[in-house]
Short mmCIF file of C-alpha atoms in Angstrom, two decimals:
data_model
loop_
_atom_site.label_atom_id
_atom_site.label_comp_id
_atom_site.label_asym_id
_atom_site.label_seq_id
_atom_site.Cartn_x
_atom_site.Cartn_y
_atom_site.Cartn_z
CA UNK A 26 10.71 -0.32 14.35
CA UNK A 27 7.09 -0.39 12.98
CA UNK A 28 5.37 2.73 13.32
CA UNK A 29 2.16 1.76 12.11
CA UNK A 30 0.71 -1.51 13.65
CA UNK A 31 -1.90 -3.81 13.15
CA UNK A 32 -1.87 -6.31 15.51
CA UNK A 33 -4.44 -8.48 14.51
CA UNK A 34 -3.31 -10.41 11.16
CA UNK A 35 -7.08 -11.85 10.69
CA UNK A 36 -10.97 -11.39 11.89
CA UNK A 37 -13.51 -13.32 11.36
CA UNK A 38 -16.45 -11.99 11.16
CA UNK A 39 -20.63 -13.36 10.78
CA UNK A 40 -22.70 -11.76 7.52
CA UNK A 41 -24.75 -9.07 8.49
CA UNK A 42 -22.33 -8.07 11.93
CA UNK A 43 -20.08 -5.47 12.23
CA UNK A 44 -15.99 -6.24 11.34
CA UNK A 45 -13.92 -3.50 13.43
CA UNK A 46 -10.12 -3.24 12.11
CA UNK A 47 -7.87 -2.14 14.85
CA UNK A 48 -4.39 0.24 13.67
CA UNK A 49 -2.24 2.04 16.20
CA UNK A 50 0.73 4.33 15.16
CA UNK A 51 3.61 5.85 17.44
CA UNK A 52 4.19 9.03 15.45
CA UNK A 53 2.48 11.93 16.40
CA UNK A 54 3.60 14.02 13.22
CA UNK A 55 0.72 11.88 10.94
CA UNK A 56 -1.67 13.88 9.70
CA UNK A 57 -3.85 11.83 7.41
CA UNK A 58 -4.55 8.13 7.85
CA UNK A 59 -5.84 6.22 4.90
CA UNK A 60 -7.32 2.34 4.70
CA UNK A 61 -6.87 0.20 1.60
CA UNK A 62 -8.35 -2.88 0.76
CA UNK A 63 -6.59 -5.90 -0.90
CA UNK A 64 -7.89 -8.88 -2.53
CA UNK A 65 -5.62 -11.65 -4.00
CA UNK A 66 -3.90 -11.01 -7.00
CA UNK A 67 -4.86 -7.64 -6.83
CA UNK A 68 -3.28 -4.29 -6.07
CA UNK A 69 -4.29 -2.34 -2.51
CA UNK A 70 -7.33 -0.02 -3.74
CA UNK A 71 -8.09 2.84 -1.87
CA UNK A 72 -11.01 2.32 0.63
CA UNK A 73 -11.77 5.31 3.10
CA UNK A 74 -9.64 8.36 4.82
CA UNK A 75 -9.31 10.46 7.55
CA UNK A 76 -7.34 14.27 8.60
CA UNK A 77 -5.86 14.53 11.49
CA UNK A 78 -8.35 17.04 12.04
CA UNK A 79 -11.63 15.22 12.43
CA UNK A 80 -12.34 11.99 14.74
CA UNK A 81 -14.82 10.38 12.26
CA UNK A 82 -15.04 10.08 8.51
CA UNK A 83 -18.10 7.99 7.19
CA UNK A 84 -18.59 6.78 3.46
CA UNK A 85 -21.88 4.40 3.33
CA UNK A 86 -21.11 1.22 5.35
CA UNK A 87 -17.40 2.30 6.14
CA UNK A 88 -16.50 4.52 9.14
CA UNK A 89 -13.07 5.59 10.28
CA UNK A 90 -12.72 6.71 13.66
CA UNK A 91 -9.05 8.37 14.83
CA UNK A 92 -8.08 8.80 18.66
CA UNK A 93 -5.07 11.18 18.40
CA UNK A 94 -4.68 10.70 22.12
CA UNK A 95 -4.37 7.03 21.93
CA UNK A 96 -2.50 7.26 18.40
CA UNK A 97 -5.49 4.70 17.35
CA UNK A 98 -7.70 4.72 14.41
CA UNK A 99 -10.31 1.88 13.57
CA UNK A 100 -12.42 0.95 10.33
CA UNK A 101 -15.99 -0.27 11.05
CA UNK A 102 -17.88 -2.13 8.28
CA UNK A 103 -21.61 -2.07 9.16
CA UNK A 104 -23.06 -4.35 8.08
CA UNK A 105 -20.33 -6.82 7.08
CA UNK A 106 -20.99 -8.23 3.40
CA UNK A 107 -19.06 -11.40 2.10
CA UNK A 108 -17.58 -9.39 -0.66
CA UNK A 109 -15.59 -7.51 2.25
CA UNK A 110 -13.50 -10.65 2.43
CA UNK A 111 -10.12 -9.09 1.68
CA UNK A 112 -6.70 -7.96 3.50
CA UNK A 113 -7.07 -4.44 4.88
CA UNK A 114 -3.76 -2.09 5.31
CA UNK A 115 -4.23 1.01 7.45
CA UNK A 116 -1.67 3.45 6.28
CA UNK A 117 -0.49 6.86 7.74
CA UNK A 118 0.92 10.17 6.11
CA UNK A 119 3.75 12.32 7.30
CA UNK A 120 4.70 13.03 3.70
CA UNK A 121 5.24 9.44 2.85
CA UNK A 122 3.13 6.43 3.49
CA UNK A 123 3.49 4.12 6.29
CA UNK A 124 1.84 0.93 5.88
CA UNK A 125 0.24 -1.06 8.76
CA UNK A 126 1.14 -5.30 8.31
CA UNK A 127 -2.38 -5.85 7.54
CA UNK A 128 -5.44 -7.79 8.55
CA UNK A 129 -6.91 -10.20 6.44
CA UNK A 130 -10.90 -10.27 7.44
CA UNK A 131 -13.33 -12.96 6.67
CA UNK A 132 -16.92 -12.60 6.43
CA UNK A 133 -18.57 -15.95 6.46
CA UNK A 134 -22.04 -16.44 5.28
CA UNK B 2 -8.33 0.13 -19.33
CA UNK B 3 -6.32 0.14 -15.68
CA UNK B 4 -5.16 3.34 -14.89
CA UNK B 5 -1.74 2.01 -13.51
CA UNK B 6 -0.21 -0.91 -15.29
CA UNK B 7 2.64 -3.10 -14.33
CA UNK B 8 4.73 -5.73 -16.25
CA UNK B 9 5.32 -8.38 -16.19
CA UNK B 10 2.74 -9.85 -13.75
CA UNK B 11 4.84 -12.88 -12.62
CA UNK B 12 8.47 -13.59 -13.11
CA UNK B 13 10.94 -16.04 -12.03
CA UNK B 14 14.60 -15.46 -12.05
CA UNK B 15 17.80 -17.15 -10.55
CA UNK B 16 20.20 -15.57 -8.31
CA UNK B 17 22.42 -13.06 -9.75
CA UNK B 18 20.70 -12.05 -13.04
CA UNK B 19 19.40 -8.76 -13.58
CA UNK B 20 15.56 -8.02 -13.64
CA UNK B 21 13.47 -4.94 -14.46
CA UNK B 22 9.91 -3.98 -13.36
CA UNK B 23 8.07 -2.12 -15.40
CA UNK B 24 5.38 0.57 -14.24
CA UNK B 25 3.09 2.63 -16.64
CA UNK B 26 0.19 5.02 -16.03
CA UNK B 27 -2.38 6.87 -17.67
CA UNK B 28 -3.84 9.28 -14.35
CA UNK B 29 -1.59 12.14 -15.36
CA UNK B 30 0.21 11.77 -12.02
CA UNK B 31 3.38 13.34 -11.34
CA UNK B 32 4.28 11.35 -8.18
CA UNK B 33 5.10 7.46 -8.57
CA UNK B 34 6.72 4.95 -5.82
CA UNK B 35 7.67 1.83 -5.64
CA UNK B 36 6.97 -0.80 -2.87
CA UNK B 37 7.49 -4.43 -1.80
CA UNK B 38 5.04 -6.65 0.37
CA UNK B 39 6.34 -9.59 2.47
CA UNK B 40 4.14 -11.61 4.75
CA UNK B 41 3.67 -10.19 8.01
CA UNK B 42 5.59 -6.91 7.17
CA UNK B 43 2.96 -4.83 4.81
CA UNK B 44 4.06 -2.27 2.05
CA UNK B 45 7.46 -0.82 2.54
CA UNK B 46 8.29 2.20 -0.16
CA UNK B 47 11.87 0.97 -1.87
CA UNK B 48 11.81 4.01 -4.32
CA UNK B 49 9.67 7.28 -5.35
CA UNK B 50 9.57 10.16 -7.58
CA UNK B 51 8.18 13.36 -7.80
CA UNK B 52 8.90 14.29 -10.99
CA UNK B 53 11.33 12.96 -14.04
CA UNK B 54 14.23 14.40 -13.15
CA UNK B 55 13.50 13.40 -9.16
CA UNK B 56 14.51 10.24 -7.38
CA UNK B 57 14.74 9.74 -3.80
CA UNK B 58 15.55 6.43 -1.57
CA UNK B 59 12.98 4.60 0.27
CA UNK B 60 12.83 2.66 3.81
CA UNK B 61 14.62 -0.36 1.75
CA UNK B 62 16.48 0.61 -1.06
CA UNK B 63 19.83 -1.14 -1.31
CA UNK B 64 19.84 -3.87 -3.96
CA UNK B 65 17.12 -2.01 -6.25
CA UNK B 66 17.56 0.97 -8.85
CA UNK B 67 14.92 3.01 -10.76
CA UNK B 68 14.51 4.73 -13.79
CA UNK B 69 11.60 7.80 -14.33
CA UNK B 70 11.81 7.57 -18.19
CA UNK B 71 8.44 9.68 -18.52
CA UNK B 72 5.93 11.08 -16.23
CA UNK B 73 3.80 7.97 -16.89
CA UNK B 74 6.55 5.18 -16.65
CA UNK B 75 8.99 4.96 -13.90
CA UNK B 76 11.08 1.17 -13.92
CA UNK B 77 12.47 -0.64 -10.96
CA UNK B 78 15.43 -2.82 -11.60
CA UNK B 79 16.91 -5.63 -9.50
CA UNK B 80 21.07 -5.80 -10.87
CA UNK B 81 21.21 -8.99 -9.38
CA UNK B 82 18.72 -10.78 -8.20
CA UNK B 83 19.14 -12.56 -4.63
CA UNK B 84 16.41 -14.96 -3.01
CA UNK B 85 15.65 -12.35 -0.40
CA UNK B 86 14.01 -10.03 -3.14
CA UNK B 87 11.16 -12.97 -3.66
CA UNK B 88 8.19 -10.67 -3.03
CA UNK B 89 5.45 -9.07 -4.57
CA UNK B 90 6.01 -5.44 -5.91
CA UNK B 91 3.64 -3.17 -6.54
CA UNK B 92 3.51 0.70 -8.55
CA UNK B 93 1.94 3.49 -7.07
CA UNK B 94 0.71 6.70 -8.31
CA UNK B 95 0.06 10.15 -6.63
CA UNK B 96 -1.26 13.63 -7.75
CA UNK B 97 0.77 16.40 -5.46
CA UNK B 98 -1.26 17.89 -3.09
CA UNK B 99 -3.43 14.95 -2.80
CA UNK B 100 -2.90 11.83 -0.31
CA UNK B 101 -4.50 8.99 -2.07
CA UNK B 102 -1.94 6.80 -3.91
CA UNK B 103 -3.73 3.99 -6.38
CA UNK B 104 -1.69 1.00 -6.96
CA UNK B 105 -0.59 -1.18 -9.52
CA UNK B 106 -2.22 -5.16 -10.08
CA UNK B 107 1.58 -6.19 -8.59
CA UNK B 108 4.23 -8.16 -9.85
CA UNK B 109 5.22 -11.58 -8.38
CA UNK B 110 9.01 -12.24 -8.67
CA UNK B 111 10.27 -15.23 -7.49
CA UNK B 112 14.23 -15.27 -7.16
CA UNK B 113 15.68 -19.24 -7.35
#
């Protein structure tokens, strides 16, 4: 049973526009959420995180929103750049990290 | 220099062979993890260790074993490799009390 789901395997966005990546979870005990970015032939790198006591965290072009009642989080990238093209994983922590399947973002010039 | 290193980066082996993947870190973290990544499945936890004498099974530990030789080293063994263990393997580290894990570059394993 997948506790963390990213239902969109891929997303294509024009450079300069907003990218919105979504993630749903089922376990209300998760207390911390993270987004990782992964380029080909590299390991995942930490991007941004949010505690369950907050509903928004912003870092430059990246903002993560958390809706606990809907068990949903999203990552907004504004403006999107070609270098943002990568696979993005959301992860939820309840002691151990549980990862979603990933969404491949393609930002076209 | 990379904080988390993995060797080898690529490996091809045959069914039934024993293989070891190694992970070293210079971050000084006490917690270390092994994951595998398969297409469409994200990263799944194989084993983790909170300290040198602590080993814990993850979600998919069958067919694998680990050894924490020192705080900085955590190795993953496939005792008798099978084709469905073909995957990308990642090591990660974390400081206790914090949530962020830091990943190595990965090992691409192909079992024929």
